[in-house]
PDB file of C-alpha atoms in Angstrom:
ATOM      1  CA  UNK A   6      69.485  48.742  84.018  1.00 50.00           C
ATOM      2  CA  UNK A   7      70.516  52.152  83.483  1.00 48.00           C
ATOM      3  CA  UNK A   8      73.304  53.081  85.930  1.00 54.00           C
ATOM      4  CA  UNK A   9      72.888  57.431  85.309  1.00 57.00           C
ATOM      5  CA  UNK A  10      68.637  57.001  86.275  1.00 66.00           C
ATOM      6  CA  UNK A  11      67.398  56.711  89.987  1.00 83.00           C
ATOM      7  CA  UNK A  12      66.346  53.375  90.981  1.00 82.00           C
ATOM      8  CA  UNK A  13      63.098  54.349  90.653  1.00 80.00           C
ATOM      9  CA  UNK A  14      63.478  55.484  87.041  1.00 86.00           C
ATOM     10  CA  UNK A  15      65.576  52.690  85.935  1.00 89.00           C
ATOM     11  CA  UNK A  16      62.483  50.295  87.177  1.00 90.00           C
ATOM     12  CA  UNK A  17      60.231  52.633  85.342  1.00 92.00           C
ATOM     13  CA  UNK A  18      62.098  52.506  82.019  1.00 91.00           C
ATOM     14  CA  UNK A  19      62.609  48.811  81.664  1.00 92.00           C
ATOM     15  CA  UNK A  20      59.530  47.819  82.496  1.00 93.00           C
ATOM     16  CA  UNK A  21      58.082  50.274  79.675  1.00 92.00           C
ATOM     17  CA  UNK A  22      60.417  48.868  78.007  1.00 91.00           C
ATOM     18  CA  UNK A  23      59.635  45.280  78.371  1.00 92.00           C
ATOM     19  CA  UNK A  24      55.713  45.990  77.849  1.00 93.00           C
ATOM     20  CA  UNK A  25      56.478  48.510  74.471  1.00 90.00           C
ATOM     21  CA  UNK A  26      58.757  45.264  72.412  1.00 89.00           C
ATOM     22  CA  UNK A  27      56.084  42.788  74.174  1.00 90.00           C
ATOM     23  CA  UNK A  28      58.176  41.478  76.100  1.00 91.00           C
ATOM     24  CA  UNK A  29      55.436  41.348  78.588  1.00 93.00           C
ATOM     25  CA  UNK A  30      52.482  40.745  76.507  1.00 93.00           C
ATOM     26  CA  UNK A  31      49.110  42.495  77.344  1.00 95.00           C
ATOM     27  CA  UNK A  32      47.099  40.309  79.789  1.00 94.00           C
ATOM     28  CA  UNK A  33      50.349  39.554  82.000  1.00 94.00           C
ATOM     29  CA  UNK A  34      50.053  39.579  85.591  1.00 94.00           C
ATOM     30  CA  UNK A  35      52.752  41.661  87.413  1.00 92.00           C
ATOM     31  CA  UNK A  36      53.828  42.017  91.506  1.00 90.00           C
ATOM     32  CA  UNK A  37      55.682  43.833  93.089  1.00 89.00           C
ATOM     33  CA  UNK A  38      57.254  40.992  94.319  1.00 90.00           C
ATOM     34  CA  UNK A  39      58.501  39.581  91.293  1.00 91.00           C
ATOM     35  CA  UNK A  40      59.544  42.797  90.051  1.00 91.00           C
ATOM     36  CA  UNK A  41      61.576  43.498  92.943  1.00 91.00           C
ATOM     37  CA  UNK A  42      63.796  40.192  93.069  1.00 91.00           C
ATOM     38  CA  UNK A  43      64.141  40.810  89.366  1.00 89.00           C
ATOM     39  CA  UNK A  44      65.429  44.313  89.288  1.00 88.00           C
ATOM     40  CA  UNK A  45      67.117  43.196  93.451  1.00 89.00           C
ATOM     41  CA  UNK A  46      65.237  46.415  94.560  1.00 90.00           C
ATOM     42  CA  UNK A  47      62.930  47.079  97.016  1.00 88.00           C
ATOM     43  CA  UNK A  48      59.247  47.718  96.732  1.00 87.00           C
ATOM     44  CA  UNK A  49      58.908  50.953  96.865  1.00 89.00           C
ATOM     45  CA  UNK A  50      60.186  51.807  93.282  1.00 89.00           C
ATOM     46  CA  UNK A  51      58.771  49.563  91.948  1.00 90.00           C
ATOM     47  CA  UNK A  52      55.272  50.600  93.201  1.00 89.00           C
ATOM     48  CA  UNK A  53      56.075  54.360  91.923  1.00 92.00           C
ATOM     49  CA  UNK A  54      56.907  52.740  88.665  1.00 91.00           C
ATOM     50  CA  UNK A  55      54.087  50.764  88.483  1.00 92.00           C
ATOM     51  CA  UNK A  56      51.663  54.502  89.324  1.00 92.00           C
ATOM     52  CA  UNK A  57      53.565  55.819  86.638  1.00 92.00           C
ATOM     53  CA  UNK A  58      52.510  52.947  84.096  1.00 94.00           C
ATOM     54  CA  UNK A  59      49.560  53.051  85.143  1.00 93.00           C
ATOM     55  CA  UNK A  60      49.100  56.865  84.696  1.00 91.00           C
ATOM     56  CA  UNK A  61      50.320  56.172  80.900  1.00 90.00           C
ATOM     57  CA  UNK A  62      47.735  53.515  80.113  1.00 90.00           C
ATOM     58  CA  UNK A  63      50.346  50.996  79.828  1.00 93.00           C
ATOM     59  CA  UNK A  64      49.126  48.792  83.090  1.00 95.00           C
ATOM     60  CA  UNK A  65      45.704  48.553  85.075  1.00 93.00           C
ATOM     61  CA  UNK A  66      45.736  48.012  88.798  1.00 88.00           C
ATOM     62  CA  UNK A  67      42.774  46.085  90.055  1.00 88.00           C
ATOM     63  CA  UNK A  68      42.391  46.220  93.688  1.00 84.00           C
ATOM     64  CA  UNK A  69      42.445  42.656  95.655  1.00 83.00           C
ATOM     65  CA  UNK A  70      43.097  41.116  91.671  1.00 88.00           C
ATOM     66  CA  UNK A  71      46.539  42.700  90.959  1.00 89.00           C
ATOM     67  CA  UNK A  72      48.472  44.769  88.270  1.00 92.00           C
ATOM     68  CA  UNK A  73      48.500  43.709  84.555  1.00 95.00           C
ATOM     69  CA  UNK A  74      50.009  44.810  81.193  1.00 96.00           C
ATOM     70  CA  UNK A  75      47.344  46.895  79.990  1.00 95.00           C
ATOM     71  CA  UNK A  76      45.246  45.168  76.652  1.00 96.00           C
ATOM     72  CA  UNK A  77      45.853  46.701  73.553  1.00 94.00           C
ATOM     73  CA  UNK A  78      43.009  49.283  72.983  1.00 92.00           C
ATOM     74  CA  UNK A  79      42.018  49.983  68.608  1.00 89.00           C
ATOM     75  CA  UNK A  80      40.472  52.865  69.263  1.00 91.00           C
ATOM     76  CA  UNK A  81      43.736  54.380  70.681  1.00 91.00           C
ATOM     77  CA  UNK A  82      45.897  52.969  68.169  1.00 90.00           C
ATOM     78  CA  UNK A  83      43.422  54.365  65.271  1.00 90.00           C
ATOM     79  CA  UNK A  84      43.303  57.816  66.760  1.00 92.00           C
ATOM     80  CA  UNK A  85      47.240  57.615  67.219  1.00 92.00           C
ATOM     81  CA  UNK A  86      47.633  56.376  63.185  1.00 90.00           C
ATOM     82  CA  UNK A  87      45.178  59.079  62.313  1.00 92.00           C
ATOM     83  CA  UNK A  88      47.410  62.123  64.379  1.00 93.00           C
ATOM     84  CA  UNK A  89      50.751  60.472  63.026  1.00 92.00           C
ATOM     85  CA  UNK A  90      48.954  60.393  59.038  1.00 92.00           C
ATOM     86  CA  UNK A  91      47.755  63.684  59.096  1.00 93.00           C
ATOM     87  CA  UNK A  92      51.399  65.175  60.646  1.00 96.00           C
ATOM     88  CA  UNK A  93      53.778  63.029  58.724  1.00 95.00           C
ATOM     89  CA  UNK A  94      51.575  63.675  55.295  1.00 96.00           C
ATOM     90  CA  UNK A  95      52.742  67.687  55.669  1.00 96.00           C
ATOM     91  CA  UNK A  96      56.170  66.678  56.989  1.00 97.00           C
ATOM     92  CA  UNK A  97      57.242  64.292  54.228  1.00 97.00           C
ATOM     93  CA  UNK A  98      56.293  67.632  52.153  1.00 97.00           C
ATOM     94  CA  UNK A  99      58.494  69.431  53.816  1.00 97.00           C
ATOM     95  CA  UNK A 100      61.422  67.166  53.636  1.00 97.00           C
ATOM     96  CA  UNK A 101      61.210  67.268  49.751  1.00 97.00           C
ATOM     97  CA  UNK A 102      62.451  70.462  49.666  1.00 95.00           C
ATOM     98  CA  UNK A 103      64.377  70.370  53.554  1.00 94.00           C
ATOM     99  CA  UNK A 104      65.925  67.177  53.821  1.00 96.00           C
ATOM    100  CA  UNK A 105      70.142  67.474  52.995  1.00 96.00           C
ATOM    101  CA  UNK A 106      72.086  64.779  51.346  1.00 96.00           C
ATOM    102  CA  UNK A 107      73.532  63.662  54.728  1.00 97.00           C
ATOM    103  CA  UNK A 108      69.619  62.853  55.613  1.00 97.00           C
ATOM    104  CA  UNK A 109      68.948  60.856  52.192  1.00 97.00           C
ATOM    105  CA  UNK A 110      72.157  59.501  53.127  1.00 97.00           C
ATOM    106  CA  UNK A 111      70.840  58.273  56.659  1.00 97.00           C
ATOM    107  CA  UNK A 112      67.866  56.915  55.245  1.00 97.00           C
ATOM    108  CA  UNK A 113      69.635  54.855  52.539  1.00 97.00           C
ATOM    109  CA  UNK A 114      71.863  53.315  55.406  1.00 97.00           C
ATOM    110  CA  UNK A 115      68.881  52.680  57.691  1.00 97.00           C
ATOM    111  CA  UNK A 116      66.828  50.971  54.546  1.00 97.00           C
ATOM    112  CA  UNK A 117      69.959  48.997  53.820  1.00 96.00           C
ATOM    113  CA  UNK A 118      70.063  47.566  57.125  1.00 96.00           C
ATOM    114  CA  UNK A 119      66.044  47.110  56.942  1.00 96.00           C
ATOM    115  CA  UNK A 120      67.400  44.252  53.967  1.00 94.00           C
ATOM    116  CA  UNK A 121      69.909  42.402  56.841  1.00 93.00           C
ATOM    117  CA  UNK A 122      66.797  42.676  59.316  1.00 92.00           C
ATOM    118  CA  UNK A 123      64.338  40.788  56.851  1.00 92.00           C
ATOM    119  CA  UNK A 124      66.940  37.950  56.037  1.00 91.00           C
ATOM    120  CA  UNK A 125      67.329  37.803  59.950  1.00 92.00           C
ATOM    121  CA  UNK A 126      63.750  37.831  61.071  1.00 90.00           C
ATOM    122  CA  UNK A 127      64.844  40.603  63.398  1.00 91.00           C
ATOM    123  CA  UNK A 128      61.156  42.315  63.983  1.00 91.00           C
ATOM    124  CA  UNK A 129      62.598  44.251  67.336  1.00 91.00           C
ATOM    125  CA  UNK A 130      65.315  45.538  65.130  1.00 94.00           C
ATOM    126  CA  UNK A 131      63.032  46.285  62.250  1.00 94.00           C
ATOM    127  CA  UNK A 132      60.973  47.892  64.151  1.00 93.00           C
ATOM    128  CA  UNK A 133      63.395  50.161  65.742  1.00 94.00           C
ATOM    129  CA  UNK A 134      64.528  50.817  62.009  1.00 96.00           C
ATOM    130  CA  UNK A 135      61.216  51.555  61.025  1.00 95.00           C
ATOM    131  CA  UNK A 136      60.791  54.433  63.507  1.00 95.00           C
ATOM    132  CA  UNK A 137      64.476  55.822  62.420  1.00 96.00           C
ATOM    133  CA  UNK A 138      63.719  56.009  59.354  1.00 97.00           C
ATOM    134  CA  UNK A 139      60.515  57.997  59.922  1.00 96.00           C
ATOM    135  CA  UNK A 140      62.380  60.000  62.715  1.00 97.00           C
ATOM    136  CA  UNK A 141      65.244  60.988  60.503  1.00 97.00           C
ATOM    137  CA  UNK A 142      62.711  62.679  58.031  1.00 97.00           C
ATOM    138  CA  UNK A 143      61.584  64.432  61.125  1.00 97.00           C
ATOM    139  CA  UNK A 144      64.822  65.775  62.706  1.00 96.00           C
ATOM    140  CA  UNK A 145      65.855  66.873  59.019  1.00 96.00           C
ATOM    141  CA  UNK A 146      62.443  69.173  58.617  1.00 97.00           C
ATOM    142  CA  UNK A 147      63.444  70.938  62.579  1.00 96.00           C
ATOM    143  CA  UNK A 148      60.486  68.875  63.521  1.00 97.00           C
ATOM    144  CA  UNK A 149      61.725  66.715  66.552  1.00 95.00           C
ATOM    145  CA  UNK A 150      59.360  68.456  69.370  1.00 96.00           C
ATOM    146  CA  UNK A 151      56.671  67.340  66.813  1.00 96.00           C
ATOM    147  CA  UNK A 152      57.641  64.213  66.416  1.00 96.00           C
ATOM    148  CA  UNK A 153      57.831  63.982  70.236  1.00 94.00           C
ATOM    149  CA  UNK A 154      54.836  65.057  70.961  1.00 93.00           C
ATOM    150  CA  UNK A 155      53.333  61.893  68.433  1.00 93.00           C
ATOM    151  CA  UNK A 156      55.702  59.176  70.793  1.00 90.00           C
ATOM    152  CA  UNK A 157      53.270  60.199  73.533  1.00 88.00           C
ATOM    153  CA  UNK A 158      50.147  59.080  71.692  1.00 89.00           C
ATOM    154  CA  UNK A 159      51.840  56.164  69.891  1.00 89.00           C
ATOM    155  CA  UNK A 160      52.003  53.369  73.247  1.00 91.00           C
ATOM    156  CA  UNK A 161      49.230  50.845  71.984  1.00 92.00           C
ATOM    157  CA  UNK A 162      50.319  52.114  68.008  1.00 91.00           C
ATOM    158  CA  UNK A 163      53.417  50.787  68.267  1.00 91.00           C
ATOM    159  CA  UNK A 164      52.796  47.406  70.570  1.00 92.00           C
ATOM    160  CA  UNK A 165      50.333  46.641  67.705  1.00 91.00           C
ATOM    161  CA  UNK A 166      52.979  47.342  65.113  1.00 89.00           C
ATOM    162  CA  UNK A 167      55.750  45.530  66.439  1.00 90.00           C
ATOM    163  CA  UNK A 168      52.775  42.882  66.892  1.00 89.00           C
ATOM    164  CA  UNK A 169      52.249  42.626  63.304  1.00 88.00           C
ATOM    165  CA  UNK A 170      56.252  42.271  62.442  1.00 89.00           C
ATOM    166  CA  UNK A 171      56.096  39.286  64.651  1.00 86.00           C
ATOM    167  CA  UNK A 172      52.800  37.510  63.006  1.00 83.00           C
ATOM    168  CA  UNK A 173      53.808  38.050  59.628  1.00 80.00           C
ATOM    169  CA  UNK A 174      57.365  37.751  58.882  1.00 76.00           C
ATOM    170  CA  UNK A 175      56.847  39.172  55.152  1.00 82.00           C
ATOM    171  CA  UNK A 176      58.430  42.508  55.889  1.00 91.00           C
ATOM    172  CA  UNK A 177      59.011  43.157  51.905  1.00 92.00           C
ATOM    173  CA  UNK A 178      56.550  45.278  51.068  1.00 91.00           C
ATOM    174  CA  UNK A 179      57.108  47.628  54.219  1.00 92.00           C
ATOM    175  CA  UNK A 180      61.093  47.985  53.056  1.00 94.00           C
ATOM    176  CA  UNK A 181      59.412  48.572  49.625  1.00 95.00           C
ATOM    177  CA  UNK A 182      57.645  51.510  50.818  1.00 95.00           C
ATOM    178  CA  UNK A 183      60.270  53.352  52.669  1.00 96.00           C
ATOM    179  CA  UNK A 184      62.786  53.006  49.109  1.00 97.00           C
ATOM    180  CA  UNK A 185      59.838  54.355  47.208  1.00 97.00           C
ATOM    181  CA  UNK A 186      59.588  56.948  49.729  1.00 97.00           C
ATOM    182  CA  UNK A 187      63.084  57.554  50.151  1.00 97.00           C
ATOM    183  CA  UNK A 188      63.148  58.186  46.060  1.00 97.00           C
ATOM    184  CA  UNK A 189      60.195  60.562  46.030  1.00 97.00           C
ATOM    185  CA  UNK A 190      61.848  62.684  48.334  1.00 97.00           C
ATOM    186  CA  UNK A 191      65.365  62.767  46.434  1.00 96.00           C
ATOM    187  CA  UNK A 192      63.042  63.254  43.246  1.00 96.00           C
ATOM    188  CA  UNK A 193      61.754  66.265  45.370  1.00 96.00           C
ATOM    189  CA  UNK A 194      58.226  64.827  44.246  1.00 97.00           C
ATOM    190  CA  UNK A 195      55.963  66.252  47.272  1.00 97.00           C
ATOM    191  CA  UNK A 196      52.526  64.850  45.757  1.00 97.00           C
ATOM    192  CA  UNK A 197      53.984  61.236  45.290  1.00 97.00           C
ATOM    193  CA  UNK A 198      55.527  61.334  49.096  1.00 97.00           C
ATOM    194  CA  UNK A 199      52.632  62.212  50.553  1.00 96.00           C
ATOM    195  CA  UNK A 200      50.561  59.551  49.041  1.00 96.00           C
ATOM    196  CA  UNK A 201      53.472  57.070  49.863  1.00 95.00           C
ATOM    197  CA  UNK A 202      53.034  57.767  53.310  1.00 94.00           C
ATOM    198  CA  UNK A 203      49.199  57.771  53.625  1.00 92.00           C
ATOM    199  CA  UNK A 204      49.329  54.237  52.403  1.00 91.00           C
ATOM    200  CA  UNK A 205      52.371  53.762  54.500  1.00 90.00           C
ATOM    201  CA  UNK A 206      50.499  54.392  57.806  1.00 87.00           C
ATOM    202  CA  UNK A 207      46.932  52.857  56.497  1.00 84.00           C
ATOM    203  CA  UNK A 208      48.886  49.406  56.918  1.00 77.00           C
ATOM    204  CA  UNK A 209      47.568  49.495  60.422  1.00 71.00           C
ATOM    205  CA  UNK A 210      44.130  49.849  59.996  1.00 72.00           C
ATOM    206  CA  UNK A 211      43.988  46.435  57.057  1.00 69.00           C
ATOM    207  CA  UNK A 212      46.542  44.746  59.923  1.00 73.00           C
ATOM    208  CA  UNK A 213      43.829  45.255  62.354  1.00 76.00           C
ATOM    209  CA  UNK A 214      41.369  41.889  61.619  1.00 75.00           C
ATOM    210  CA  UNK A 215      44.741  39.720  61.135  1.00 79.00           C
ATOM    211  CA  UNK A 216      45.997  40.984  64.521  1.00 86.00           C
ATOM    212  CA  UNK A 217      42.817  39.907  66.310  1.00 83.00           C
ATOM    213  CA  UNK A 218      42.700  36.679  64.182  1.00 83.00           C
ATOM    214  CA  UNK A 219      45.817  35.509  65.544  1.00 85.00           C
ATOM    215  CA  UNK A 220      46.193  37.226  69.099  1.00 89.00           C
ATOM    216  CA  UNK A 221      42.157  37.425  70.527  1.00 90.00           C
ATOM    217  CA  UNK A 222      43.526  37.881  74.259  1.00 92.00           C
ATOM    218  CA  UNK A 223      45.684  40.829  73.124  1.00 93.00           C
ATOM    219  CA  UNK A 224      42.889  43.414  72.657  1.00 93.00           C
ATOM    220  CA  UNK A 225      40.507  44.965  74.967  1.00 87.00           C
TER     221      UNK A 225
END
């Protein structure tokens, strides 16, 4: 844990943690018991932590049942890919004409360690690449409250992304799409960008039937 959060806050923020890389799949049961001789606190941070996941959608407390890791809800991570589209399609615009060589720079290092990633099978690491890569474009267009303001919609978005890294290993064609991206930006090519990321971000909705295919119990 974090030794510069409260206890309270350092329960909080690993558990998110845990639940966001699927660590602790959706359907899992969770106490406050087992929480507390795993983080060696007492109860009582662990039951604010648990209100607080709650409050964010990412657990559901059933009286005289328990506390579990919230299912995965489509509709939330379709109305999340539709904000994040519609934002990152006028961003990626921007950055033709914004982004500095020390961003394109950035995103060349990030896509080449997307390449050690797929030899590894690393889909936590990919993932967190993935969301650099799209971040960096962000911070270099002075849009990081905006891109904040997506993480807060993004929960169920990105448990079902990082779900589809780890059902299909065949990352090519996602590290395809950020170096074609990547070049329509340096090419300053706005119209070509945009579409780039459209079809970037559509890969959730076709991953949608596979990802209920191959985890049923997963989705509300």
């Amino acid at each position: 844990m974090k030794s510069n959060l409260s206890t309270r806050d350092q329960v909080y923020t690993d558990l998110k943690e845990q639940i966001l890389i699927l660590q602790l799949t959706p359907g899992t049961g969770i106490s406050e018991k087992e929480i507390s001789l795993q983080f060696n606190v007492s109860r009582t941070p662990v039951r604010e932590a648990f209100l607080r996941l709650a409050q964010e959608g990412l657990v559901d407390v059933f009286p005289q049942r328990g506390t579990f890791v919230s299912l995965i809800d489509l509709e939330s991570v379709e109305e999340a890919r539709f904000m994040r589209e519609h934002v990152e399609r006028a961003v990626i615009r921007l950055a033709c004409d914004y982004l500095t060589q020390e961003n394109l720079m950035e995103l060349e290092t990030n896509v080449s360690f997307q390449k050690k990633c797929i030899k590894e099978k690393d889909f936590k690491r990919m993932f967190e690449l993935d969301e650099e890569f799209h971040h960096t474009i962000f911070e270099g267009c002075n849009k990081s409250k905006t891109w904040s303001v997506i993480q807060q919609m993004n929960l169920d978005f990105n448990r079902s992304r990082l779900l589809r890294l780890v059902a299909d290993y065949n990352w090519d064609h996602i590290l395809n799409q950020h170096v074609q991206i990547l070049e329509a930006i340096r090419k300053k090519d706005a119209d070509l960008a945009e579409k780039l990321t459209e079809d970037h971000l559509m890969l959730a909705v076709i991953d949608k039937q596979l990802l209920k295919v191959h985890y049923p119990s997963y989705f509300k």
